Structure formats: structure tokens, C-alpha cells
Tab-separated table of C-alpha atoms in Angstrom:
chain	number	residue	atom	x	y	z
A	1	MET	CA	-101.460	-99.333	155.838
A	2	THR	CA	-104.979	-99.788	154.539
A	3	LEU	CA	-106.383	-103.074	153.360
A	4	ARG	CA	-107.489	-102.835	149.743
A	5	LEU	CA	-109.657	-105.487	148.104
A	6	TYR	CA	-110.525	-105.901	144.439
A	7	ASP	CA	-114.291	-105.572	144.200
A	8	THR	CA	-115.487	-107.493	141.157
A	9	ALA	CA	-118.699	-105.445	141.150
A	10	THR	CA	-116.909	-102.130	140.622
A	11	ARG	CA	-113.862	-103.782	138.996
A	12	GLU	CA	-111.412	-101.815	141.076
A	13	ALA	CA	-109.435	-102.173	144.282
A	14	ARG	CA	-111.131	-100.323	147.135
A	15	ASP	CA	-110.167	-99.557	150.709
A	16	PHE	CA	-111.918	-101.942	153.035
A	17	GLU	CA	-114.327	-100.014	155.240
A	18	PRO	CA	-116.578	-102.332	157.276
A	19	LEU	CA	-120.124	-101.475	158.202
A	20	ARG	CA	-119.291	-101.758	161.904
A	21	PRO	CA	-115.975	-100.588	163.351
A	22	GLY	CA	-113.783	-103.479	164.409
A	23	ARG	CA	-116.028	-106.139	162.845
A	24	ALA	CA	-116.046	-107.749	159.424
A	25	SER	CA	-118.933	-109.792	158.036
A	26	VAL	CA	-118.166	-112.308	155.285
A	27	TYR	CA	-120.483	-114.661	153.414
A	28	VAL	CA	-118.960	-117.320	151.145
A	29	CYS	CA	-120.969	-119.607	148.909
A	30	GLY	CA	-120.163	-123.145	149.974
A	31	LEU	CA	-120.509	-126.290	147.953
A	32	THR	CA	-123.430	-128.306	146.705
A	33	VAL	CA	-122.722	-131.649	148.340
A	34	GLN	CA	-123.427	-133.793	145.304
A	35	SER	CA	-120.065	-135.610	145.030
A	36	GLU	CA	-116.635	-135.901	146.614
A	37	PRO	CA	-114.651	-132.636	146.787
A	38	HIS	CA	-111.776	-132.055	144.400
A	39	VAL	CA	-108.839	-129.651	144.318
A	40	GLY	CA	-110.860	-127.050	142.443
A	41	HIS	CA	-113.506	-127.058	145.178
A	42	VAL	CA	-111.125	-126.500	148.061
A	43	ARG	CA	-109.356	-123.559	146.441
A	44	SER	CA	-112.226	-121.247	147.301
A	45	ALA	CA	-112.338	-122.472	150.898
A	46	VAL	CA	-108.568	-122.040	151.307
A	47	ASN	CA	-108.506	-118.583	149.686
A	48	PHE	CA	-111.274	-117.220	151.872
A	49	ASP	CA	-109.755	-118.879	154.924
A	50	VAL	CA	-106.660	-116.752	154.230
A	51	LEU	CA	-108.874	-113.649	153.959
A	52	ARG	CA	-110.417	-114.487	157.305
A	53	ARG	CA	-107.015	-115.032	158.929
A	54	TRP	CA	-105.726	-111.726	157.594
A	55	LEU	CA	-108.793	-109.805	158.751
A	56	THR	CA	-108.369	-111.385	162.173
A	57	HIS	CA	-104.682	-110.473	162.243
A	58	ARG	CA	-105.593	-106.867	161.465
A	59	GLY	CA	-107.777	-106.795	164.557
A	60	TYR	CA	-111.248	-107.407	163.151
A	61	ARG	CA	-113.772	-109.667	164.792
A	62	VAL	CA	-114.873	-111.730	161.799
A	63	ASP	CA	-118.386	-113.110	161.386
A	64	PHE	CA	-117.754	-115.737	158.721
A	65	VAL	CA	-120.625	-117.671	157.164
A	66	ARG	CA	-120.160	-120.450	154.588
A	67	ASN	CA	-123.324	-122.277	153.586
A	68	VAL	CA	-123.925	-125.822	152.366
A	69	THR	CA	-126.440	-126.575	149.611
A	70	ASP	CA	-127.843	-129.961	150.597
A	71	ILE	CA	-130.891	-130.092	148.322
A	72	ASP	CA	-130.576	-129.672	144.572
A	73	ASP	CA	-131.386	-131.308	141.234
A	74	LYS	CA	-127.875	-132.763	141.042
A	75	ILE	CA	-128.069	-134.201	144.547
A	76	LEU	CA	-131.345	-135.915	143.696
A	77	ALA	CA	-129.843	-137.343	140.504
A	78	LYS	CA	-126.622	-138.526	142.186
A	79	ALA	CA	-128.547	-140.108	145.047
A	80	ALA	CA	-130.843	-141.946	142.644
A	81	ALA	CA	-127.828	-143.241	140.724
A	82	ALA	CA	-126.283	-144.459	144.000
A	83	ASP	CA	-129.615	-146.015	145.044
A	84	ARG	CA	-129.847	-144.226	148.369
A	85	PRO	CA	-132.012	-141.447	149.847
A	86	TRP	CA	-131.004	-137.951	148.809
A	87	TYR	CA	-130.495	-136.821	152.401
A	88	GLU	CA	-128.191	-139.779	153.103
A	89	HIS	CA	-126.178	-139.006	149.985
A	90	ALA	CA	-125.898	-135.333	150.969
A	91	ALA	CA	-124.788	-136.267	154.491
A	92	ILE	CA	-122.105	-138.649	153.188
A	93	MET	CA	-120.731	-136.051	150.802
A	94	LYS	CA	-120.851	-133.403	153.552
A	95	ARG	CA	-118.660	-135.610	155.759
A	96	GLU	CA	-116.183	-136.015	152.919
A	97	LEU	CA	-116.168	-132.251	152.444
A	98	ASP	CA	-115.519	-131.701	156.159
A	99	ALA	CA	-112.622	-134.169	156.023
A	100	ALA	CA	-111.149	-132.350	153.021
A	101	TYR	CA	-111.392	-128.982	154.763
A	102	ALA	CA	-109.765	-130.421	157.889
A	103	ALA	CA	-106.989	-131.999	155.820
A	104	LEU	CA	-106.115	-128.545	154.467
A	105	ASN	CA	-106.475	-126.715	157.792
A	106	VAL	CA	-109.515	-124.685	156.725
A	107	ALA	CA	-110.988	-123.327	159.942
A	108	PRO	CA	-114.698	-123.995	160.563
A	109	PRO	CA	-116.854	-120.957	159.817
A	110	THR	CA	-118.625	-118.976	162.494
A	111	TYR	CA	-121.839	-120.472	161.081
A	112	GLU	CA	-122.322	-123.175	158.473
A	113	PRO	CA	-126.028	-123.177	157.641
A	114	LEU	CA	-127.629	-125.972	155.639
A	115	ALA	CA	-130.141	-124.962	152.986
A	116	THR	CA	-132.667	-127.538	154.221
A	117	GLY	CA	-132.642	-125.920	157.662
A	118	HIS	CA	-133.705	-122.493	156.389
A	119	VAL	CA	-136.786	-123.063	154.243
A	120	PRO	CA	-138.987	-120.784	156.426
A	121	GLU	CA	-136.617	-117.856	155.816
A	122	MET	CA	-136.685	-118.563	152.082
A	123	LEU	CA	-140.481	-118.686	152.012
A	124	GLU	CA	-140.625	-115.354	153.822
A	125	LEU	CA	-138.240	-113.753	151.323
A	126	ILE	CA	-140.138	-115.171	148.333
A	127	GLY	CA	-143.391	-113.865	149.780
A	128	LEU	CA	-141.870	-110.399	150.138
A	129	LEU	CA	-140.715	-110.435	146.507
A	130	ILE	CA	-144.197	-111.398	145.317
A	131	GLU	CA	-145.707	-108.643	147.466
A	132	ARG	CA	-143.315	-106.090	145.962
A	133	GLY	CA	-144.149	-107.154	142.421
A	134	HIS	CA	-140.771	-108.759	141.630
A	135	ALA	CA	-141.876	-112.399	141.632
A	136	TYR	CA	-144.872	-114.350	140.425
A	137	VAL	CA	-146.437	-117.786	140.664
A	138	ALA	CA	-146.315	-119.669	137.368
A	139	GLY	CA	-149.658	-119.871	135.648
A	140	ASP	CA	-149.141	-123.436	134.408
A	141	GLY	CA	-150.124	-125.135	137.681
A	142	SER	CA	-146.579	-126.354	138.343
A	143	GLY	CA	-146.317	-124.576	141.685
A	144	ASP	CA	-143.134	-122.841	140.513
A	145	VAL	CA	-142.392	-119.267	141.590
A	146	TYR	CA	-140.110	-117.068	139.470
A	147	PHE	CA	-138.205	-113.839	139.891
A	148	ASP	CA	-139.346	-111.347	137.255
A	149	VAL	CA	-136.053	-110.013	135.869
A	150	ARG	CA	-137.826	-107.312	133.822
A	151	SER	CA	-139.286	-105.870	137.022
A	152	TRP	CA	-135.844	-105.002	138.379
A	153	PRO	CA	-134.108	-102.404	136.168
A	154	ALA	CA	-130.729	-103.019	137.827
A	155	TYR	CA	-130.717	-106.699	136.880
A	156	GLY	CA	-127.361	-107.457	135.287
A	157	GLU	CA	-125.398	-104.697	137.056
A	158	LEU	CA	-123.056	-107.093	138.897
A	159	THR	CA	-121.787	-108.685	135.688
A	160	ARG	CA	-122.530	-105.644	133.491
A	161	GLN	CA	-124.895	-107.391	131.119
A	162	SER	CA	-128.179	-106.402	129.583
A	163	VAL	CA	-131.094	-108.783	129.872
A	164	GLU	CA	-131.232	-109.131	126.092
A	165	ASP	CA	-127.684	-110.511	126.028
A	166	MET	CA	-128.298	-113.149	128.701
A	167	GLU	CA	-129.004	-116.791	128.100
A	168	ALA	CA	-132.229	-118.339	129.306
A	169	ALA	CA	-132.307	-119.672	132.877
A	170	GLU	CA	-132.375	-123.437	132.472
A	171	ASP	CA	-133.549	-124.167	136.011
A	172	ALA	CA	-137.180	-125.047	135.261
A	173	ASP	CA	-139.644	-125.675	132.456
A	174	PRO	CA	-139.790	-122.377	130.521
A	175	ARG	CA	-143.492	-122.756	129.780
A	176	GLY	CA	-144.443	-121.136	133.078
A	177	LYS	CA	-142.127	-118.139	132.659
A	178	ARG	CA	-142.940	-114.646	131.482
A	179	ASP	CA	-139.358	-114.252	130.252
A	180	PRO	CA	-136.936	-117.122	129.606
A	181	ARG	CA	-134.368	-115.314	131.793
A	182	ASP	CA	-136.671	-115.415	134.834
A	183	PHE	CA	-135.177	-117.752	137.440
A	184	ALA	CA	-136.802	-120.119	139.902
A	185	LEU	CA	-137.294	-119.055	143.500
A	186	TRP	CA	-139.446	-122.068	144.320
A	187	LYS	CA	-139.795	-125.350	142.435
A	188	GLY	CA	-143.093	-127.171	142.613
A	189	TRP	CA	-142.899	-130.813	143.686
A	190	LYS	CA	-142.875	-133.260	140.785
A	191	SER	CA	-144.674	-136.077	142.530
A	192	THR	CA	-144.099	-138.657	139.782
A	193	ILE	CA	-140.310	-138.389	139.721
A	194	GLU	CA	-139.218	-136.782	143.008
A	195	PRO	CA	-139.437	-138.164	146.556
A	196	ARG	CA	-141.896	-136.427	148.858
A	197	THR	CA	-139.089	-135.997	151.392
A	198	ALA	CA	-137.445	-133.563	148.956
A	199	SER	CA	-140.333	-131.107	149.272
A	200	TRP	CA	-141.792	-128.729	151.849
A	201	PRO	CA	-145.213	-127.120	152.225
A	202	SER	CA	-145.553	-123.563	150.956
A	203	PRO	CA	-148.337	-121.090	150.097
A	204	TRP	CA	-147.874	-122.178	146.463
A	205	GLY	CA	-147.937	-125.922	147.066
A	206	ARG	CA	-145.323	-128.469	148.052
A	207	GLY	CA	-141.899	-127.896	146.592
A	208	ARG	CA	-138.324	-126.930	147.327
A	209	PRO	CA	-136.268	-123.768	147.029
A	210	GLY	CA	-134.376	-122.673	143.957
A	211	TRP	CA	-130.620	-122.457	144.314
A	212	HIS	CA	-130.226	-118.676	144.376
A	213	ILE	CA	-132.813	-117.867	147.059
A	214	GLU	CA	-130.958	-120.079	149.550
A	215	CYS	CA	-127.919	-117.831	149.911
A	216	SER	CA	-129.918	-114.598	150.091
A	217	ALA	CA	-132.037	-115.989	152.906
A	218	MET	CA	-129.152	-117.454	154.896
A	219	ALA	CA	-126.877	-114.426	154.478
A	220	GLY	CA	-129.703	-112.187	155.633
A	221	LYS	CA	-130.454	-114.294	158.702
A	222	TYR	CA	-126.910	-114.465	160.013
A	223	LEU	CA	-125.278	-111.259	158.750
A	224	GLY	CA	-128.211	-108.889	158.363
A	225	GLU	CA	-129.768	-107.128	155.397
A	226	SER	CA	-126.394	-105.532	154.585
A	227	PHE	CA	-122.961	-107.038	155.171
A	228	ASP	CA	-119.378	-106.449	154.133
A	229	ILE	CA	-118.005	-109.132	151.815
A	230	HIS	CA	-119.593	-111.786	149.622
A	231	GLY	CA	-117.171	-114.332	148.176
A	232	GLY	CA	-117.090	-117.381	145.964
A	233	GLY	CA	-115.653	-118.815	142.787
A	234	VAL	CA	-115.584	-116.683	139.652
A	235	ASP	CA	-117.886	-119.211	137.972
A	236	LEU	CA	-120.635	-118.146	140.414
A	237	ARG	CA	-120.719	-114.532	139.270
A	238	PHE	CA	-123.407	-115.392	136.758
A	239	PRO	CA	-126.062	-116.461	137.215
A	240	HIS	CA	-125.794	-117.252	140.930
A	241	HIS	CA	-124.402	-114.042	142.380
A	242	GLU	CA	-126.171	-111.828	139.867
A	243	ASN	CA	-129.454	-113.420	140.912
A	244	GLU	CA	-128.645	-113.260	144.613
A	245	GLN	CA	-127.974	-109.543	144.408
A	246	ALA	CA	-131.051	-108.814	142.300
A	247	GLN	CA	-133.529	-110.665	144.512
A	248	SER	CA	-131.997	-109.331	147.740
A	249	ARG	CA	-131.992	-105.712	146.633
A	250	ALA	CA	-135.429	-106.061	145.088
A	251	ALA	CA	-136.572	-107.134	148.564
A	252	GLY	CA	-135.151	-103.880	149.941
A	253	HIS	CA	-131.886	-105.239	151.358
A	254	GLY	CA	-128.520	-103.600	150.821
A	255	PHE	CA	-126.846	-107.022	150.614
A	256	ALA	CA	-123.080	-107.269	149.895
A	257	ARG	CA	-120.871	-104.160	149.838
A	258	TYR	CA	-117.821	-105.942	148.330
A	259	TRP	CA	-117.716	-108.891	145.957
A	260	LEU	CA	-114.594	-111.099	145.909
A	261	HIS	CA	-114.154	-113.977	143.469
A	262	ASN	CA	-111.390	-116.546	143.313
A	263	ALA	CA	-110.312	-117.901	139.925
A	264	TRP	CA	-110.440	-121.489	138.742
A	265	ILE	CA	-107.975	-124.285	139.030
A	266	THR	CA	-107.827	-125.732	135.537
A	267	THR	CA	-106.546	-128.905	133.944
A	268	ALA	CA	-105.630	-128.791	130.257
A	269	GLY	CA	-107.029	-125.266	130.163
A	270	GLU	CA	-110.505	-126.245	131.352
A	271	LYS	CA	-112.176	-125.552	134.673
A	272	MET	CA	-111.703	-128.495	136.997
A	273	SER	CA	-115.158	-129.968	137.453
A	274	LYS	CA	-116.976	-133.240	137.846
A	275	SER	CA	-118.904	-132.674	134.631
A	276	LEU	CA	-115.684	-132.528	132.619
A	277	GLY	CA	-114.355	-135.668	134.256
A	278	ASN	CA	-110.998	-134.049	134.982
A	279	SER	CA	-111.342	-133.561	138.711
A	280	LEU	CA	-108.798	-134.695	141.246
A	281	THR	CA	-110.348	-135.689	144.536
A	282	ILE	CA	-108.676	-134.616	147.753
A	283	PRO	CA	-108.147	-138.183	149.066
A	284	SER	CA	-106.359	-139.190	145.860
A	285	VAL	CA	-104.066	-136.141	145.957
A	286	LEU	CA	-103.314	-136.734	149.639
A	287	GLU	CA	-102.041	-140.185	148.757
A	288	ARG	CA	-99.093	-138.418	147.099
A	289	PHE	CA	-98.715	-135.150	149.037
A	290	ARG	CA	-99.339	-133.882	152.529
A	291	GLY	CA	-102.250	-131.566	153.171
A	292	ILE	CA	-99.917	-128.746	154.207
A	293	GLU	CA	-98.085	-129.034	150.874
A	294	LEU	CA	-101.314	-128.904	148.886
A	295	ARG	CA	-102.489	-125.871	150.842
A	296	TYR	CA	-99.137	-124.135	150.295
A	297	TYR	CA	-99.467	-124.794	146.561
A	298	VAL	CA	-102.921	-123.178	146.567
A	299	VAL	CA	-102.033	-120.091	148.623
A	300	ALA	CA	-98.793	-119.406	146.734
A	301	ALA	CA	-100.896	-118.256	143.760
A	302	HIS	CA	-102.955	-115.071	143.907
A	303	TYR	CA	-106.593	-115.863	144.550
A	304	ARG	CA	-107.674	-114.091	141.335
A	305	SER	CA	-105.139	-115.929	139.159
A	306	HIS	CA	-106.090	-119.051	137.251
A	307	VAL	CA	-103.927	-122.022	138.196
A	308	GLU	CA	-103.144	-124.776	135.703
A	309	PHE	CA	-102.890	-127.825	137.936
A	310	SER	CA	-100.246	-130.473	137.441
A	311	PHE	CA	-98.524	-132.880	139.787
A	312	ASP	CA	-95.199	-131.506	138.565
A	313	SER	CA	-96.081	-127.992	139.712
A	314	LEU	CA	-97.449	-129.376	142.983
A	315	GLU	CA	-94.185	-131.270	143.517
A	316	GLU	CA	-92.219	-128.094	142.845
A	317	ALA	CA	-94.280	-126.216	145.431
A	318	ALA	CA	-93.891	-129.060	147.921
A	319	VAL	CA	-90.098	-129.016	147.512
A	320	GLY	CA	-90.101	-125.269	148.153
A	321	PHE	CA	-92.175	-125.698	151.277
A	322	ARG	CA	-89.900	-128.436	152.569
A	323	ARG	CA	-87.021	-125.955	152.378
A	324	ILE	CA	-88.984	-123.700	154.730
A	325	GLU	CA	-89.589	-126.610	157.098
A	326	HIS	CA	-85.921	-127.588	156.981
A	327	PHE	CA	-84.917	-124.076	158.023
A	328	LEU	CA	-87.390	-124.086	160.920
A	329	ASP	CA	-85.984	-127.423	162.085
A	330	ARG	CA	-82.398	-126.169	161.892
A	331	ALA	CA	-83.241	-122.902	163.635
A	332	GLY	CA	-84.889	-124.771	166.495
A	333	ALA	CA	-88.208	-122.998	166.061
A	334	ASP	CA	-90.451	-123.547	169.074
A	335	ALA	CA	-93.760	-122.210	170.318
A	336	VAL	CA	-92.655	-118.606	169.813
A	337	VAL	CA	-94.368	-116.746	166.970
A	338	GLY	CA	-92.816	-113.414	166.004
A	339	GLU	CA	-94.054	-110.210	164.443
A	340	ILE	CA	-95.297	-109.923	160.873
A	341	PRO	CA	-92.681	-108.168	158.692
A	342	GLU	CA	-93.852	-104.935	157.092
A	343	ALA	CA	-93.182	-106.213	153.565
A	344	PHE	CA	-95.445	-109.220	154.176
A	345	ALA	CA	-98.187	-107.000	155.607
A	346	ALA	CA	-97.940	-104.635	152.637
A	347	ALA	CA	-98.343	-107.561	150.244
A	348	MET	CA	-101.377	-108.904	152.077
A	349	ASP	CA	-102.960	-105.457	152.296
A	350	ASP	CA	-102.673	-105.213	148.518
A	351	ASP	CA	-105.691	-107.396	147.712
A	352	LEU	CA	-104.273	-110.427	149.577
A	353	GLY	CA	-101.100	-110.502	147.474
A	354	THR	CA	-99.960	-113.949	148.541
A	355	PRO	CA	-97.312	-114.403	145.798
A	356	ALA	CA	-95.415	-111.357	147.094
A	357	ALA	CA	-96.104	-112.443	150.676
A	358	VAL	CA	-94.650	-115.900	150.005
A	359	ALA	CA	-91.599	-114.235	148.464
A	360	VAL	CA	-91.096	-112.393	151.760
A	361	VAL	CA	-91.259	-115.735	153.583
A	362	HIS	CA	-88.468	-117.131	151.414
A	363	GLU	CA	-86.384	-113.980	151.859
A	364	HIS	CA	-86.513	-114.488	155.629
A	365	VAL	CA	-85.683	-118.173	155.224
A	366	ARG	CA	-82.597	-117.293	153.161
A	367	GLU	CA	-81.550	-114.696	155.722
A	368	GLY	CA	-82.100	-117.184	158.531
A	369	ASN	CA	-79.953	-119.781	156.786
A	370	ARG	CA	-77.213	-117.164	156.366
A	371	LEU	CA	-77.382	-116.386	160.079
A	372	LEU	CA	-77.084	-120.071	160.872
A	373	ALA	CA	-74.037	-120.344	158.619
A	374	ASP	CA	-72.497	-117.360	160.456
A	375	GLY	CA	-73.142	-119.022	163.812
A	376	ASP	CA	-75.805	-116.500	164.867
A	377	ALA	CA	-78.282	-118.925	166.439
A	378	ALA	CA	-80.250	-116.174	168.189
A	379	GLY	CA	-80.678	-114.228	164.976
A	380	ALA	CA	-81.801	-117.355	163.115
A	381	THR	CA	-84.339	-118.141	165.839
A	382	ALA	CA	-85.742	-114.615	165.571
A	383	ALA	CA	-86.036	-115.039	161.795
A	384	ALA	CA	-87.773	-118.381	162.322
A	385	ALA	CA	-90.303	-116.715	164.646
A	386	GLN	CA	-91.168	-114.216	161.918
A	387	VAL	CA	-91.428	-116.982	159.342
A	388	ARG	CA	-93.860	-118.818	161.590
A	389	ALA	CA	-95.977	-115.675	161.985
A	390	MET	CA	-96.252	-115.314	158.226
A	391	LEU	CA	-96.983	-119.005	157.690
A	392	ALA	CA	-99.729	-118.838	160.321
A	393	VAL	CA	-101.561	-116.181	158.281
A	394	LEU	CA	-101.336	-118.443	155.240
A	395	GLY	CA	-102.461	-121.422	157.313
A	396	VAL	CA	-99.269	-123.426	156.714
A	397	ASP	CA	-97.320	-123.120	159.953
A	398	PRO	CA	-95.969	-126.680	160.357
A	399	LEU	CA	-95.961	-126.265	164.155
A	400	ASP	CA	-99.681	-125.447	164.228
A	401	PRO	CA	-101.378	-128.258	166.226
A	402	ALA	CA	-103.871	-128.560	163.353
A	403	TRP	CA	-101.110	-130.257	161.343
A	404	SER	CA	-99.871	-132.469	164.182
A	405	GLY	CA	-103.068	-134.424	164.844
A	406	GLY	CA	-104.242	-132.876	168.083
A	407	ALA	CA	-103.384	-132.994	171.752
A	408	SER	CA	-103.967	-136.619	172.676
A	409	ALA	CA	-103.242	-140.031	171.272
A	410	ASP	CA	-106.955	-140.821	171.201
A	411	ASP	CA	-107.654	-137.667	169.181
A	412	GLY	CA	-104.832	-138.501	166.793
A	413	GLU	CA	-106.073	-142.059	166.340
A	414	ALA	CA	-109.608	-140.849	165.685
A	415	LYS	CA	-108.417	-138.349	163.083
A	416	LEU	CA	-106.213	-140.965	161.468
A	417	THR	CA	-109.138	-143.403	161.303
A	418	ALA	CA	-111.368	-140.702	159.805
A	419	ALA	CA	-108.726	-139.827	157.234
A	420	VAL	CA	-108.232	-143.495	156.290
A	421	ASP	CA	-111.995	-143.918	156.041
A	422	VAL	CA	-112.218	-141.027	153.550
A	423	LEU	CA	-109.317	-142.386	151.503
A	424	VAL	CA	-110.645	-145.941	151.415
A	425	ALA	CA	-114.187	-144.741	150.667
A	426	GLY	CA	-112.866	-142.832	147.670
A	427	LEU	CA	-111.040	-145.897	146.351
A	428	LEU	CA	-114.087	-148.102	146.896
A	429	GLU	CA	-116.256	-145.654	144.930
A	430	GLN	CA	-113.701	-145.771	142.092
A	431	ARG	CA	-113.787	-149.585	142.265
A	432	ALA	CA	-117.593	-149.606	142.149
A	433	ALA	CA	-117.559	-147.263	139.148
A	434	ALA	CA	-115.048	-149.498	137.365
A	435	ARG	CA	-117.160	-152.599	138.026
A	436	ALA	CA	-120.283	-150.818	136.819
A	437	ALA	CA	-118.411	-149.964	133.611
A	438	LYS	CA	-117.311	-153.615	133.374
A	439	ASP	CA	-113.686	-152.519	133.627
A	440	PHE	CA	-112.831	-155.456	135.850
A	441	ALA	CA	-109.086	-155.082	135.369
A	442	ALA	CA	-109.218	-151.583	136.869
A	443	ALA	CA	-111.497	-152.788	139.663
A	444	ASP	CA	-109.093	-155.606	140.508
A	445	ASP	CA	-106.155	-153.200	140.463
A	446	ILE	CA	-107.887	-150.934	142.994
A	447	ARG	CA	-108.724	-153.943	145.168
A	448	ASP	CA	-105.077	-155.053	145.094
A	449	ARG	CA	-103.878	-151.557	146.012
A	450	ILE	CA	-106.180	-151.509	149.015
A	451	LYS	CA	-105.063	-154.980	150.077
A	452	ALA	CA	-101.386	-154.070	149.674
A	453	ALA	CA	-101.959	-151.276	152.188
A	454	GLY	CA	-103.018	-153.867	154.763
A	455	ILE	CA	-106.745	-153.250	154.471
A	456	GLU	CA	-109.290	-156.015	154.012
A	457	VAL	CA	-112.483	-155.244	152.094
A	458	THR	CA	-115.601	-157.375	152.453
A	459	ASP	CA	-118.539	-157.006	150.085
A	460	THR	CA	-121.836	-157.091	152.009
A	461	PRO	CA	-125.496	-156.532	151.041
A	462	ASP	CA	-125.142	-153.051	152.549
A	463	GLY	CA	-122.041	-152.284	150.513
A	464	PRO	CA	-118.317	-152.898	150.986
A	465	LYS	CA	-116.880	-152.753	154.507
A	466	TRP	CA	-113.203	-152.395	155.373
A	467	SER	CA	-110.984	-153.292	158.281
A	468	ILE	CA	-107.271	-153.332	159.074
A	469	ALA	CA	-105.894	-156.777	158.197
């Protein structure tokens, strides 16, 4: 069997042929740590975690890079609204993101570079683009540097658009641009409204990188000028991925050979996002469902299919997963993990066809239950071993130590404390937002919910603190 992946650049499924035999290089655009992660955010992480697990199962050594954008206009705005330094805000949100990934058993990447740690590489890449005639310093004295989209004839090839049909890039003041579609590679420091700490020295004056240049620089450093797979949410195809590809190839790099994009999770037909106010944070969802159930709900849908989120559909998925767990309990599944059934492998090789793969899991569960009813304990145990092998690829094997809290009581207690801290922090932020909106009834309700859980909250000059009552 050959692994086939749907390349959104060519819009067709192609056999996966890595640059280096036995190795697969994957770069996934991570999150901008501006606010707490929601269900829509973690879908991408879970989907590409499944890709990584399947590549590993097929014998590849996987170099997996997922970046973090920790400097951005939105981070500066959110930090100012929270009255704390931007770097503190980014660090707090990064910890919440890490907790969310851990709660859904998303394995840490091979590398997880922070944008702020790779400014020298970005400056070098910008300098190369200027030297090659594909970027220019704005003539308005702002210190901005822009990519000249008209200088690169292939601009628009990823999303199959012409420049004339594109909207203007709204990432900087257009007065310094030759073309409104030109996008910022470097943003000059606005000394009257931005903290000096959010800027770095450059040949064009103090400033900070534009969003798109970050990923090109970090992918190039860790995976080389050409690599196998670039992934991310479908909403990143334009302008982010279009701009990444243009600037990287204009610099002479081959960049990504395959583009994979996961679809949205929507609510009421709209993309789940903070700006729409319809997001569901991970801590709030985990108050009602286990992390393994939420992950199962995510992986049961094909990564390119839009998912309309509802708690009813999540409950339905959770019930289905509990049936799998019940079978494993009855079959006496232990540390033995069996072979992957051919039907499951065929589904996964067909562009990570998880819906068909999950169907194979349930077929084996039904067969295992039949064997148990017939008194064939050995046959049921063998079926359970295969079920565990399939669940491991999907990241939802209930006997995986990642779901049990670790090897020692101290580790388990630390993880429990960290999880509680994330949950309480989320509730306290909701309480603060309610108080700021003068919705004191809602704020009091949140306080009472926290207290009913046996947690005491004390308001201090440094913010609310909690402890177990």
C-alpha cells in the first residue's frame, strides 16, 4: 500500500514520496498565543498529531516542527487590555495551550520554535529578499519592509488567484506600499504606542517581524530549504501560506512539497473563533467530557471535513467511545498491542481516512463482543489487541499512560494540580470579564460554582489567588 495525501496546492491526492528515504519532514503552523485555546484551535494539532503517528507507524523517522507566534498585533492589544507586559501575556497563554495539548494527548513536536527566538534568521531572509529585488524598504520613514508581490510572477499559485483579484493586505499603513497587496516582512517600531521591548534592532531601524516571515525562517532553519509537508488550518491558505510560499521561493528555496489543510470546526455555520465570540475553551469543555472523548470526537471526522460542533454530537461520540472502552474492559485487554488490520491501514493510507478507520475499530469491537458471547476469551483478547493498535494510531488508546496520569503519584498530583489551575484560571477570567461588563449576577454565579467545588478564591492586588478549601 502507498500513502496518498491530498495536496491542496495541486488539488489532488498524490503518493507520498519524501525527500529523504525513511524520513519525513513536517512543518505545522502553530497558534498565535493571544488568548486561551478553544476546540477549533486544537483540531489542527490533533489532526496533524494523527498524521505524525501514522507516518511513524509506517516506519518513517518524523521531523515534526510546530511553531508558536509569541509576538503579534493581537498579542500586544490583548496584553494591554489585561494590563500586563506582552511577553507575560504570551507566556501565560502558551502555558494554557500546552495544558490543552496535553489534555488531548497531542505529542510534543520534535521542535517548537518561538518567533521571538528567531529574529536573526528572519532578518537574514528579509535581507536576501531585498538583495534579490523582491522586497523593499518603505519610503515613508516608517521602517517597514514589504514583499513586492508584483516582482514574483508566481504569486497566487497556491490558492490559484491573480493579484488583481486579491484584497489589500491590511497588515500595515498602505501609504508606504507600492501595491496595496504587498505584505509586511518587517514592521517599524511605533514608539508612541508600542513598548520598546516589542522591537528588535535591524538594518532598517527598530521593529518586529511580520507574521508570514516567521514561519518561512523557522521552517528553513529546522527542516532545510526544502521539506516534505506543510500543514495548518484551511483558513491559513490565504494570505498566510500563500505569502510564506512566495517569499520562500523568491529567496530561492524549494519550500514545501505537499500542502495539507484541515477544515474548520464551526458553530452555527461559522468558523469557531474568538472574534466571533462563539469559541468553546478547552477547560470549559473538559468540565463536561474527558479529554480522550473530545479527541475521539475530533479524529472520527475526516481532517478535511468541516465539523459543526454541538454538545449533543460530542455526547454521541463519547457514548460510542465508551462502548469501545467497555469491550476492552470485558476482554481483559492488557499491555499487549496487536497488529494493525489491513482495512484500517488502507483507510489511513487513503489521505488519513479516519472515518473509515474508526468504522474498522467498531467492526473489531463487535466481533470481539461476539467472541465473548461465544465464550472465546482468547479470540476476544486478540481482537482487543488489534483494537488497541488502531486506537494508538488515533491517539485514543485508553491504556496509554498519557491518559492515566503518569507513572508516579507525585507526577499524577502535579498534573492534576496543573489541570485544576487551568480550569480555575479560565473561570476566573470569565468572572473578571463579567465584572468588567458589570454583569455581577454572572460573576457571582461563577464565584459560587468555584466555591461549590471546594476551592477558595481570594482577591489580591496581584489578582485572584485560589486554594483548596
